[in-house]
mmCIF file of C-alpha atoms in Angstrom:
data_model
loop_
_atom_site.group_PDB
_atom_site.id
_atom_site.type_symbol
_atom_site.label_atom_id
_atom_site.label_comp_id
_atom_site.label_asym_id
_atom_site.label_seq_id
_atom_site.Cartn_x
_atom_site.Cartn_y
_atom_site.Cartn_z
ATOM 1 C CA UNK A 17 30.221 -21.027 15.509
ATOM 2 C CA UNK A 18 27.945 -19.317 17.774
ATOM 3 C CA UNK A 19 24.498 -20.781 17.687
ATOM 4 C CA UNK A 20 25.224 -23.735 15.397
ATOM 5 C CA UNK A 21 23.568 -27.038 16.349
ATOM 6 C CA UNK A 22 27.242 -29.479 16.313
ATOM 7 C CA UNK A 23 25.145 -32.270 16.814
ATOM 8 C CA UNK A 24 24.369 -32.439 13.197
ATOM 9 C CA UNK A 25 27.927 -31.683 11.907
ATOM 10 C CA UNK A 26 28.705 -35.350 10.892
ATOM 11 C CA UNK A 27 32.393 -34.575 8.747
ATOM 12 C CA UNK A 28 34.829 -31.770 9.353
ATOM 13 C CA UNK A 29 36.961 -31.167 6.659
ATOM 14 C CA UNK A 30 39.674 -32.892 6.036
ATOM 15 C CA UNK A 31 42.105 -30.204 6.844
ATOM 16 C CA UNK A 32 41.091 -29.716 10.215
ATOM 17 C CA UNK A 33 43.189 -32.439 11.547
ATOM 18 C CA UNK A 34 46.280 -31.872 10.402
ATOM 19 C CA UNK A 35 47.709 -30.238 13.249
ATOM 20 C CA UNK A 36 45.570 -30.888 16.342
ATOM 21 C CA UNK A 37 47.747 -32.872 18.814
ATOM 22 C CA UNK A 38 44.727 -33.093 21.604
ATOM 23 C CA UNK A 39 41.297 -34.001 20.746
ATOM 24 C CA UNK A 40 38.621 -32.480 23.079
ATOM 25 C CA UNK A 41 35.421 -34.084 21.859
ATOM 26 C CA UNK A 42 32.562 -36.105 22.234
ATOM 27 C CA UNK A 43 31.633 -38.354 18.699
ATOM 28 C CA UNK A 44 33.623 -36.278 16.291
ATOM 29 C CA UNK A 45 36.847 -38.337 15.231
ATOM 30 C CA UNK A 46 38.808 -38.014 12.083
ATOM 31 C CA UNK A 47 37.783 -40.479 9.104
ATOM 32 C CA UNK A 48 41.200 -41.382 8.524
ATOM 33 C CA UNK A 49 44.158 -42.240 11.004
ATOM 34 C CA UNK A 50 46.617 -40.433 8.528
ATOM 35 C CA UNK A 51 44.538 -37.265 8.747
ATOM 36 C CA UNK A 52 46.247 -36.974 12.204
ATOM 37 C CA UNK A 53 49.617 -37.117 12.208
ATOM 38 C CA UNK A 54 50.279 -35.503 15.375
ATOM 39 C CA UNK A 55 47.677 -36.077 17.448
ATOM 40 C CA UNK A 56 48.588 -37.466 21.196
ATOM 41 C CA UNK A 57 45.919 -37.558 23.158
ATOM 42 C CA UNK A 58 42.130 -38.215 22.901
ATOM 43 C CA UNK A 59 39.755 -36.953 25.811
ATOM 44 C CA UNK A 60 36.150 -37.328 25.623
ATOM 45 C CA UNK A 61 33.560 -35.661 27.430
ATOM 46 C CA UNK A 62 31.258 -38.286 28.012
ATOM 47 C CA UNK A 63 32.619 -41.274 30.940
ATOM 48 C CA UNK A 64 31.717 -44.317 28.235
ATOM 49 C CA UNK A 65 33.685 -45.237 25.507
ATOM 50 C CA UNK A 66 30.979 -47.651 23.771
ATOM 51 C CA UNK A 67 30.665 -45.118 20.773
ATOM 52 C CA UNK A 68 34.100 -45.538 19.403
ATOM 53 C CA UNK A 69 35.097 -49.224 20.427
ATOM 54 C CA UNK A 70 34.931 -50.062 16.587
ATOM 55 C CA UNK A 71 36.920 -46.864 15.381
ATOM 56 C CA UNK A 72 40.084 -46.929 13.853
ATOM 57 C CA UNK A 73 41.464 -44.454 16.156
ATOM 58 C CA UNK A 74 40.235 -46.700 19.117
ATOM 59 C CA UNK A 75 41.395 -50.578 17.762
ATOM 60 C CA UNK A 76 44.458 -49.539 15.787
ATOM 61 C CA UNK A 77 46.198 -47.144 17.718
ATOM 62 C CA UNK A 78 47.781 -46.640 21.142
ATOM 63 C CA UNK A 79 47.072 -43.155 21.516
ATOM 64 C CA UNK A 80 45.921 -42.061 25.237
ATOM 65 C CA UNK A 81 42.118 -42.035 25.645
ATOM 66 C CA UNK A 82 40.955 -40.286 28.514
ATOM 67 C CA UNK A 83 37.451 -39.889 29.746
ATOM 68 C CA UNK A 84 35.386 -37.396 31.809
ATOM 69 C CA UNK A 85 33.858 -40.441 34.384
ATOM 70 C CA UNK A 86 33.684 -38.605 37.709
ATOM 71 C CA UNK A 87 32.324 -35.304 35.875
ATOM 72 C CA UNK A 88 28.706 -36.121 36.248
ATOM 73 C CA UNK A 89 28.404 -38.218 39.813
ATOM 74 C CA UNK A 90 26.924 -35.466 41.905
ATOM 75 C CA UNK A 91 24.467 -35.512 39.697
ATOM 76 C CA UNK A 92 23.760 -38.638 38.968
ATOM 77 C CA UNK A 93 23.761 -39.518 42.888
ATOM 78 C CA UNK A 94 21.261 -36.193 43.248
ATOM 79 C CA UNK A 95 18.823 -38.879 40.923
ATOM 80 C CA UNK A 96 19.304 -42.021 42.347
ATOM 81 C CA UNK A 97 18.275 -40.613 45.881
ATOM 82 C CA UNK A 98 15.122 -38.912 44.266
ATOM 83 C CA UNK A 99 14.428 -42.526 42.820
ATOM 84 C CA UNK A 100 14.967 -43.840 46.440
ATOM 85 C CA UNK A 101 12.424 -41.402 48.130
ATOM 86 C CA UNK A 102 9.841 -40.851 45.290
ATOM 87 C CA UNK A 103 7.941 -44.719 46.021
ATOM 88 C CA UNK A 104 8.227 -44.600 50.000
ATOM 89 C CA UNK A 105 7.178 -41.124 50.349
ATOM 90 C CA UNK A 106 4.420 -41.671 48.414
ATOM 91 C CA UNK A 107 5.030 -38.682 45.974
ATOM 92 C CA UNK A 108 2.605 -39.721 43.289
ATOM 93 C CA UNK A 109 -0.446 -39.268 45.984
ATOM 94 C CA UNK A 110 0.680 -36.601 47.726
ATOM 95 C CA UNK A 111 1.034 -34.686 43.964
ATOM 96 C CA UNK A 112 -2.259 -36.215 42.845
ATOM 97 C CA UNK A 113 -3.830 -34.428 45.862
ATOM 98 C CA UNK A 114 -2.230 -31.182 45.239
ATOM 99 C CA UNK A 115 -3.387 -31.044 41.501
ATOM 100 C CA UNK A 116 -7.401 -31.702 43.042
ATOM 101 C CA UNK A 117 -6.849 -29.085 45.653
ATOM 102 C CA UNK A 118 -7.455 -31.245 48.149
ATOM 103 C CA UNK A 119 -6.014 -31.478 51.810
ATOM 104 C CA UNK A 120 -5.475 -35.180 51.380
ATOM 105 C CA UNK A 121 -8.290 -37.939 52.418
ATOM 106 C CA UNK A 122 -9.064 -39.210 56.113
ATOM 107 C CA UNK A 123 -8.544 -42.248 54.858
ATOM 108 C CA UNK A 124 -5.549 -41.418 52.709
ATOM 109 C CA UNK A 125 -3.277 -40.523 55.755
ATOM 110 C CA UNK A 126 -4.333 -43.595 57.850
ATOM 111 C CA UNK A 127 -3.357 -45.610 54.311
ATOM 112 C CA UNK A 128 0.082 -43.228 54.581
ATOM 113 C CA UNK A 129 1.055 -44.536 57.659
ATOM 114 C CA UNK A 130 0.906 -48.300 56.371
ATOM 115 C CA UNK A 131 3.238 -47.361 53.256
ATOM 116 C CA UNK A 132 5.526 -44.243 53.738
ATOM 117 C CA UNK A 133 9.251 -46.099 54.897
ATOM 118 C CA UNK A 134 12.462 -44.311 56.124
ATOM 119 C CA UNK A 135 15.730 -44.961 54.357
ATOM 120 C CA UNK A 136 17.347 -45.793 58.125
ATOM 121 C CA UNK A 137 18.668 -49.111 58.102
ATOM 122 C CA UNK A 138 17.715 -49.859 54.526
ATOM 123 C CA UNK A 139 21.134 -51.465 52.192
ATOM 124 C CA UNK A 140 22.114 -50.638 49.298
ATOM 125 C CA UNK A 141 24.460 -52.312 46.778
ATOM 126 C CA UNK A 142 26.310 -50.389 44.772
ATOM 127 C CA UNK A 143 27.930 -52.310 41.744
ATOM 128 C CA UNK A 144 30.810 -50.707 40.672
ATOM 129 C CA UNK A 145 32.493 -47.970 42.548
ATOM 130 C CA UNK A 146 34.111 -45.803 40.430
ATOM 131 C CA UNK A 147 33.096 -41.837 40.982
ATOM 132 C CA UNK A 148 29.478 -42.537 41.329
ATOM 133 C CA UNK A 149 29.167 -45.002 43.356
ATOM 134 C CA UNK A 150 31.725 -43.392 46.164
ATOM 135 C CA UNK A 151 29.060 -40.422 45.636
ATOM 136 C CA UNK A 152 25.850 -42.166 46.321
ATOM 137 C CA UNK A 153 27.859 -44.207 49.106
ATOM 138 C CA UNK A 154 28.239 -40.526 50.767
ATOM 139 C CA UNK A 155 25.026 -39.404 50.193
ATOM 140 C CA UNK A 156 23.337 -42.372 51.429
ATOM 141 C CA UNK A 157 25.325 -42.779 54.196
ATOM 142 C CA UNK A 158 23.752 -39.866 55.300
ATOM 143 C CA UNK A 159 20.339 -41.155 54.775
ATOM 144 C CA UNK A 160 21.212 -43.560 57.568
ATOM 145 C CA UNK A 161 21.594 -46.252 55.063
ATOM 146 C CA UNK A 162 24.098 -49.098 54.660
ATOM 147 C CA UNK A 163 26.518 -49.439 51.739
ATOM 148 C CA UNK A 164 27.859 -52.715 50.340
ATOM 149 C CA UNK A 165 29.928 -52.379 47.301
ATOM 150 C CA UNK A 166 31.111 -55.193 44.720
ATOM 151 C CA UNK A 167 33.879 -54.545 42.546
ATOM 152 C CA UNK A 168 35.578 -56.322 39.893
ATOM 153 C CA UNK A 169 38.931 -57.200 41.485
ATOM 154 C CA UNK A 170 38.927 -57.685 45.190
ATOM 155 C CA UNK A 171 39.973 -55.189 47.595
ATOM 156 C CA UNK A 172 41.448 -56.520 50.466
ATOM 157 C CA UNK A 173 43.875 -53.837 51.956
ATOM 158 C CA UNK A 174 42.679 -49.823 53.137
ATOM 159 C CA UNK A 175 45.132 -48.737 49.980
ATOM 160 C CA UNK A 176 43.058 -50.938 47.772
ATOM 161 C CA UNK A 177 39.868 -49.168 48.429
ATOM 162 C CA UNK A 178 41.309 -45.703 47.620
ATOM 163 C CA UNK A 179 39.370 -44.035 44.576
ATOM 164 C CA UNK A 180 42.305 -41.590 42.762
ATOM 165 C CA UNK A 181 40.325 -41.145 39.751
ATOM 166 C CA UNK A 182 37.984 -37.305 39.429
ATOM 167 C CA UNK A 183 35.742 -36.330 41.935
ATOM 168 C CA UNK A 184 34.201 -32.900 42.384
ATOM 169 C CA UNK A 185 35.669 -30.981 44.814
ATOM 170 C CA UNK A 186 33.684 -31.782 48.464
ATOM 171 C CA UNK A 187 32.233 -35.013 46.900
ATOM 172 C CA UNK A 188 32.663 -38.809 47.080
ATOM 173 C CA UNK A 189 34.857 -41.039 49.241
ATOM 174 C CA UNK A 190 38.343 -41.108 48.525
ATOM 175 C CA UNK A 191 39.805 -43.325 50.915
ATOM 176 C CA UNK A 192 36.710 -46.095 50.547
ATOM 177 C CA UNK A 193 36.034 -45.809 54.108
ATOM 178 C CA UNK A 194 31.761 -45.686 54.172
ATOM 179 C CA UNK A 195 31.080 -49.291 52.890
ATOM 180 C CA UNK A 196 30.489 -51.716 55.570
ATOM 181 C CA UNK A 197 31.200 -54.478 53.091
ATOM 182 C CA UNK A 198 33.093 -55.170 50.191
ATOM 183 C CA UNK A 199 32.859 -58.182 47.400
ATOM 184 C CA UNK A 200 34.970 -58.656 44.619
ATOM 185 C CA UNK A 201 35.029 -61.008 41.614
ATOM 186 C CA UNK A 202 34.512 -61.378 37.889
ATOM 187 C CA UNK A 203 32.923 -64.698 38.195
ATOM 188 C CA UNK A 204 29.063 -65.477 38.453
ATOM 189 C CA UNK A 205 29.556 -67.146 42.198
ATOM 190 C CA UNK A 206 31.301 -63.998 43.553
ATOM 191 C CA UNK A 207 28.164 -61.823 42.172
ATOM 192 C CA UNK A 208 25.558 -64.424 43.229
ATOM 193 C CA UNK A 209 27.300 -63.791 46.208
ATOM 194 C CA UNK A 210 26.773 -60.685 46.382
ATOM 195 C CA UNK A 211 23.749 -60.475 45.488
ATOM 196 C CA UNK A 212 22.360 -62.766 48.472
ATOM 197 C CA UNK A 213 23.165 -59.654 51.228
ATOM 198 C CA UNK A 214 19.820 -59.079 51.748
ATOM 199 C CA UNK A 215 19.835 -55.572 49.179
ATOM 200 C CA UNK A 216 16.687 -52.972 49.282
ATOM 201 C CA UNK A 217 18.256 -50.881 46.734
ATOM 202 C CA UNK A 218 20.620 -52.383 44.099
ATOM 203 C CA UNK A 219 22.626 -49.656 42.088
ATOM 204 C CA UNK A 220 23.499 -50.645 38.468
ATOM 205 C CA UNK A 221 26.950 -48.424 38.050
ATOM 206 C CA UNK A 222 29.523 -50.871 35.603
ATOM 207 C CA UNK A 223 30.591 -49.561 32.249
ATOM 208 C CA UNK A 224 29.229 -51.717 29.504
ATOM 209 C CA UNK A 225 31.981 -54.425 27.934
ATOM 210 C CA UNK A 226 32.293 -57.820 26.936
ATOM 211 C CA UNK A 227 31.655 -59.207 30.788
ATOM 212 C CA UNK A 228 29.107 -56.996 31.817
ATOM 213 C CA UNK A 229 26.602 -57.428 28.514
ATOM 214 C CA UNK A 230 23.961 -59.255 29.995
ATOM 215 C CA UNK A 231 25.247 -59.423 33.488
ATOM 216 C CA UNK A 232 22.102 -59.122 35.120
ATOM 217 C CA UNK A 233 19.022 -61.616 34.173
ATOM 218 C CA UNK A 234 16.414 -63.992 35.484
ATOM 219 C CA UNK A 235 19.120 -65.876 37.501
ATOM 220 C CA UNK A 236 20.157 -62.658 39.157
ATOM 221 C CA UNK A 237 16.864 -61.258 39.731
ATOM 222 C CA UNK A 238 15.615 -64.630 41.572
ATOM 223 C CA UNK A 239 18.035 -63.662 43.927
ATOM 224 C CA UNK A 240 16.954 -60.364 44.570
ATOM 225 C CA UNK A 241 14.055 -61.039 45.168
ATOM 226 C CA UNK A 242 14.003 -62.688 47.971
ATOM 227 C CA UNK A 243 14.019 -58.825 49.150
ATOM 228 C CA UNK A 244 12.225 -57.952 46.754
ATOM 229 C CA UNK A 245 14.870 -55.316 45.479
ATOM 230 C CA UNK A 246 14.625 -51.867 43.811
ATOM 231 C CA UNK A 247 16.922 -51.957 40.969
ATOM 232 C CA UNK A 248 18.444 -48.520 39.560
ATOM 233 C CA UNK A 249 20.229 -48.423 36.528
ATOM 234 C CA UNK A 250 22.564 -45.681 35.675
ATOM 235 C CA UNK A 251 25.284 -47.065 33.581
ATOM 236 C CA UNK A 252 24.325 -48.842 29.940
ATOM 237 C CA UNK A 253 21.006 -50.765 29.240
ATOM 238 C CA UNK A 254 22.557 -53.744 27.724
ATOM 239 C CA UNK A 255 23.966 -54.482 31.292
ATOM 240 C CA UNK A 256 20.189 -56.201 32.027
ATOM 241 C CA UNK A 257 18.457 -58.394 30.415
ATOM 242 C CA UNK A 258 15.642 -56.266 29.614
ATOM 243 C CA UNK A 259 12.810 -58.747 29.188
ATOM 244 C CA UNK A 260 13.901 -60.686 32.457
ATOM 245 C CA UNK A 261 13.459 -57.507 34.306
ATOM 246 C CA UNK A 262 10.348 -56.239 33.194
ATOM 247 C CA UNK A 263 8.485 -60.002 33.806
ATOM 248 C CA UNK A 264 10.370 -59.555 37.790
ATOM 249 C CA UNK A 265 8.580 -56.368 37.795
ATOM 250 C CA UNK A 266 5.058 -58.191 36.788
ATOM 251 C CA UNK A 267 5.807 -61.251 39.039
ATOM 252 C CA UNK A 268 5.815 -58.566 42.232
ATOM 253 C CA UNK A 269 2.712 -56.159 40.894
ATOM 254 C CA UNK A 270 0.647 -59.885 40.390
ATOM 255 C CA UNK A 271 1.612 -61.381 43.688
ATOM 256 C CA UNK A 272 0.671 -58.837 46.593
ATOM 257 C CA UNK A 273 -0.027 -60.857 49.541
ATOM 258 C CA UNK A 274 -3.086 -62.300 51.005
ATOM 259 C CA UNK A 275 -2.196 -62.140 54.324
ATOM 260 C CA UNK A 276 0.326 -59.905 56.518
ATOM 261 C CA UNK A 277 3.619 -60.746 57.069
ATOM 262 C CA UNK A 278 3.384 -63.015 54.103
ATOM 263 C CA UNK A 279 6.201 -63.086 51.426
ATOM 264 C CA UNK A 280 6.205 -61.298 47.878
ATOM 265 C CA UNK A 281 8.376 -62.410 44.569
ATOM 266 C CA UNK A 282 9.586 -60.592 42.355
ATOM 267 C CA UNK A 283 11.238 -56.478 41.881
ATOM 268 C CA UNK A 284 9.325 -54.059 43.642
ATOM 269 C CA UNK A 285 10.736 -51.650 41.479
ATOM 270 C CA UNK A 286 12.807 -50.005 39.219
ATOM 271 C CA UNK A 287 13.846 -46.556 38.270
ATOM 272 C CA UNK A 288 15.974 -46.877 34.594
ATOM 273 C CA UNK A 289 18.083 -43.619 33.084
ATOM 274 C CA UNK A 290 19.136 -46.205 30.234
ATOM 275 C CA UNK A 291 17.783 -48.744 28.188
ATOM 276 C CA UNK A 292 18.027 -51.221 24.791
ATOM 277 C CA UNK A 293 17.260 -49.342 22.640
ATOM 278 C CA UNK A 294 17.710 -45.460 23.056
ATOM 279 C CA UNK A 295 15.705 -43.907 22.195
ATOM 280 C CA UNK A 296 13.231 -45.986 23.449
ATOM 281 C CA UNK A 297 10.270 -47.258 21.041
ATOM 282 C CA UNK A 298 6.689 -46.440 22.102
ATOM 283 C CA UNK A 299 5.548 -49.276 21.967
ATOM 284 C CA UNK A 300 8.217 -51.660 24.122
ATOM 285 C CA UNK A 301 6.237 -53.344 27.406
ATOM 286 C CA UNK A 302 8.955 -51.263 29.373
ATOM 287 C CA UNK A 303 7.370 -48.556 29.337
ATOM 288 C CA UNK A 304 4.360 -49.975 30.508
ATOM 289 C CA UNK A 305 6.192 -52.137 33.188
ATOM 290 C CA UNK A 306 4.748 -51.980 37.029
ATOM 291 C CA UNK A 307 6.557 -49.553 39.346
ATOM 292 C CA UNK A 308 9.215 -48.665 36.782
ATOM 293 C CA UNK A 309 10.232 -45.174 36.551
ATOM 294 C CA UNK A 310 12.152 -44.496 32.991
ATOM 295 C CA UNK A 311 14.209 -41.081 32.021
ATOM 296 C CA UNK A 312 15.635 -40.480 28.582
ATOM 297 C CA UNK A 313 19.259 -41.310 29.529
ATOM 298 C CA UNK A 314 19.802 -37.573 31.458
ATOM 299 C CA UNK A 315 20.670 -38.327 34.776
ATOM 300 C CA UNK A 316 24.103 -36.429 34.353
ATOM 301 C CA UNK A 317 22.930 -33.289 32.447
ATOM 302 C CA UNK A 318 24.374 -30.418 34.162
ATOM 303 C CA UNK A 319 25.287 -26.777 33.433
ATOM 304 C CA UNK A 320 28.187 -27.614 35.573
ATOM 305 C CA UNK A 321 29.037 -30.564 33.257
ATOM 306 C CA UNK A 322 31.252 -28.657 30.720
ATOM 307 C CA UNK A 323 33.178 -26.768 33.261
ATOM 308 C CA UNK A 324 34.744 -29.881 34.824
ATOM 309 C CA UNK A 325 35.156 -31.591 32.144
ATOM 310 C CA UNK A 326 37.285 -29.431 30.870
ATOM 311 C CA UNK A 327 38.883 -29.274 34.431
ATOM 312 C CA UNK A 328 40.161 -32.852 34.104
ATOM 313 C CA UNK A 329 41.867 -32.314 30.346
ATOM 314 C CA UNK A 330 44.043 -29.503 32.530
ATOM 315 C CA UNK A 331 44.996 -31.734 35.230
ATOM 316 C CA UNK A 332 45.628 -34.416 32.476
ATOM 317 C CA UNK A 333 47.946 -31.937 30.154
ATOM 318 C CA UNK A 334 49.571 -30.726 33.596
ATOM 319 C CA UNK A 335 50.010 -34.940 35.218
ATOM 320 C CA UNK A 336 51.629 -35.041 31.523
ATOM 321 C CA UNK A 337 54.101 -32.789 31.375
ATOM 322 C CA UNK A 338 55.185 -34.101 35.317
ATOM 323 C CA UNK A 339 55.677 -37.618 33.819
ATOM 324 C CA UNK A 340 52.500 -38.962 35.109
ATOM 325 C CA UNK A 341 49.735 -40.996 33.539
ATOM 326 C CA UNK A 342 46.616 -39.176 33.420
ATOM 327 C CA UNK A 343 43.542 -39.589 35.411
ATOM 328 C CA UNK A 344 40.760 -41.499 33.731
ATOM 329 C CA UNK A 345 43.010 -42.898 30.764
ATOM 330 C CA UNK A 346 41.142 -46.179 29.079
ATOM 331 C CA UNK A 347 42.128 -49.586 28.719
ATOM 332 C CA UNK A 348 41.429 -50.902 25.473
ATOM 333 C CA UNK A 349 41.267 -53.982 26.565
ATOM 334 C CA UNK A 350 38.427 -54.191 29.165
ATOM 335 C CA UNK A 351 36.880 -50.981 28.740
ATOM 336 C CA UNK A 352 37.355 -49.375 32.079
ATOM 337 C CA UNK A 353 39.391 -46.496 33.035
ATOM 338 C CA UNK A 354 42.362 -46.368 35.628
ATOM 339 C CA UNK A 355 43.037 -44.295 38.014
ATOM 340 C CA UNK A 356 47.009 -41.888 37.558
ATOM 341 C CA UNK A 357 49.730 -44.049 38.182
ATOM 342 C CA UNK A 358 53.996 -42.725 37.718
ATOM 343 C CA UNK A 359 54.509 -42.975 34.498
#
């Protein structure tokens, strides 16, 4: 229907189902299992799952889910690298002086050259490595920075580190060749672990399940901030433990040193696309947290987004028909999608 809001279309009728064998959708699901007899496959246009886990057509069948993950990472990689520059570059200042009309401050530039930092030699951990975080590993690469990526199982061989899931034509890292380090684990010592290589910038990209609620709290940060770490969250915001992150964040604003060269605690930042809950109540202390930059979960929006979504159902329905599983299909069991294997 041209110009209808389908937001707010909560039921279809039951009729509607009766004959659609492939579901293209994003929270609209049939009420009742029976209502789709022939249905076969399920692909969503969003990369989580989290809004069906408790559906019927989710925990009673073993219809193919299939996700869009990959769809939005040039994007999202586009923001996390305008998160990077915004603090070091000093963007706040430099747009505060441009709203006054005025051609900076003597003082101002002397103060510039004491905080404005290069992202040469900087490292960044990138948790998870799905589409995403192969992006931002190319993209800040570039940037002269170095990559160290932790996964959840280890990956030991060059085959190992191949991504085969969707990437955007030109875009990513296929063959896992730009980190300089990889870790791998599902255990707390193998994170701690990871953790502990000295990260500027620590990327947040893990789909929210049963092992990653909560993954990251007090613990975690203590580590981190022994470099005092900017953390950037992209993925779900029950992933941190959002109290533990904003007192980090006040530990580093209330402890600036008395004396060069001496040591800070705490996160010197954080830039957050997610967060518990969404939206996000005006009067939380995150809001109000030092050095935290917060967007209303839109890090992905694209008018590209659509487009290749829909370009991944076609090179599902076509990996189909050659006997192939399809790209991005979910396992029910942990949550995470899997790149096309032979059927």
């Amino acid at each position: 229907m041209a110009g209808a809001d389908w937001t707010k279309i909560k039921n279809l009728p039951d009729d509607t189902w009766k004959d659609v064998t492939i579901l293209f959708t994003l929270s609209q699901f049939p009420a009742d299992l029976e209502l789709t007899p022939k249905l076969e496959l399920v692909h969503l246009c969003s990369a989580g799952t989290t809004h069906m886990w408790n559906l019927p057509i989710y925990t009673e069948t073993n219809i193919p889910i299939t996700t869009s993950a990959g769809v939005s990472a040039p994007m999202i990689a586009e923001w996390v690298v305008m998160n990077i520059l915004v603090a070091p570059h000093q963007y706040d200042t430099m747009r505060d002086w441009q709203l006054k009309h005025a051609w900076g401050k003597s003082d101002g530039f002397s103060a510039l050259f004491n905080t404005v930092s290069s992202t040469i030699g900087k490292r960044i951990g990138i948790l998870g490595h799905g589409a995403i975080g192969c992006q931002v590993a190319k993209v800040t690469k570039a940037m002269g920075m170095e990559i160290v990526v932790y996964t959840a199982t280890s990956r030991d061989t060059p085959e190992s580190k191949h991504y085969q899931g969707f990437c955007a034509p030109g875009t990513g890292d296929p063959n896992g060749e730009i980190p300089s380090q990889w870790y791998g684990g599902t255990d707390r010592g193998s994170l701690h672990d990871f953790l502990n290589q000295g990260l500027d910038y620590l990327l947040v990209n893990l789909p929210l399940t049963k092992n990653t609620h909560g993954l990251l709290g007090m613990d975690e940060f203590a580590i981190l901030d022994k470099r005092n770490t900017f953390v950037i969250n992209i993925s779900r915001g029950e992933i941190l433990v959002q109290e533990d992150l904003v007192e980090a964040l006040k530990v580093y604003e209330n402890n600036a040193p008395s004396a060069p060269g001496q040591s800070r605690q705490g996160l010197s930042g954080a830039a957050l696309d997610v967060t518990v809950p969404e939206p996000l109540p005006k009067d939380l202390p995150l809001w109000d947290a030092p050095n935290c930059i917060i967007t209303p979960h839109i890090c992905g929006i694209s008018r590209e987004y659509g487009t290749l979504a829909f370009e991944i159902l076609e090179i599902n329905l076509q990996r189909i028909a050659e006997g192939k599983l399809p790209l991005n299909l979910v396992n029910r069991e942990t949550g995470y999608t899997s790149a096309g294997r032979k059927l």
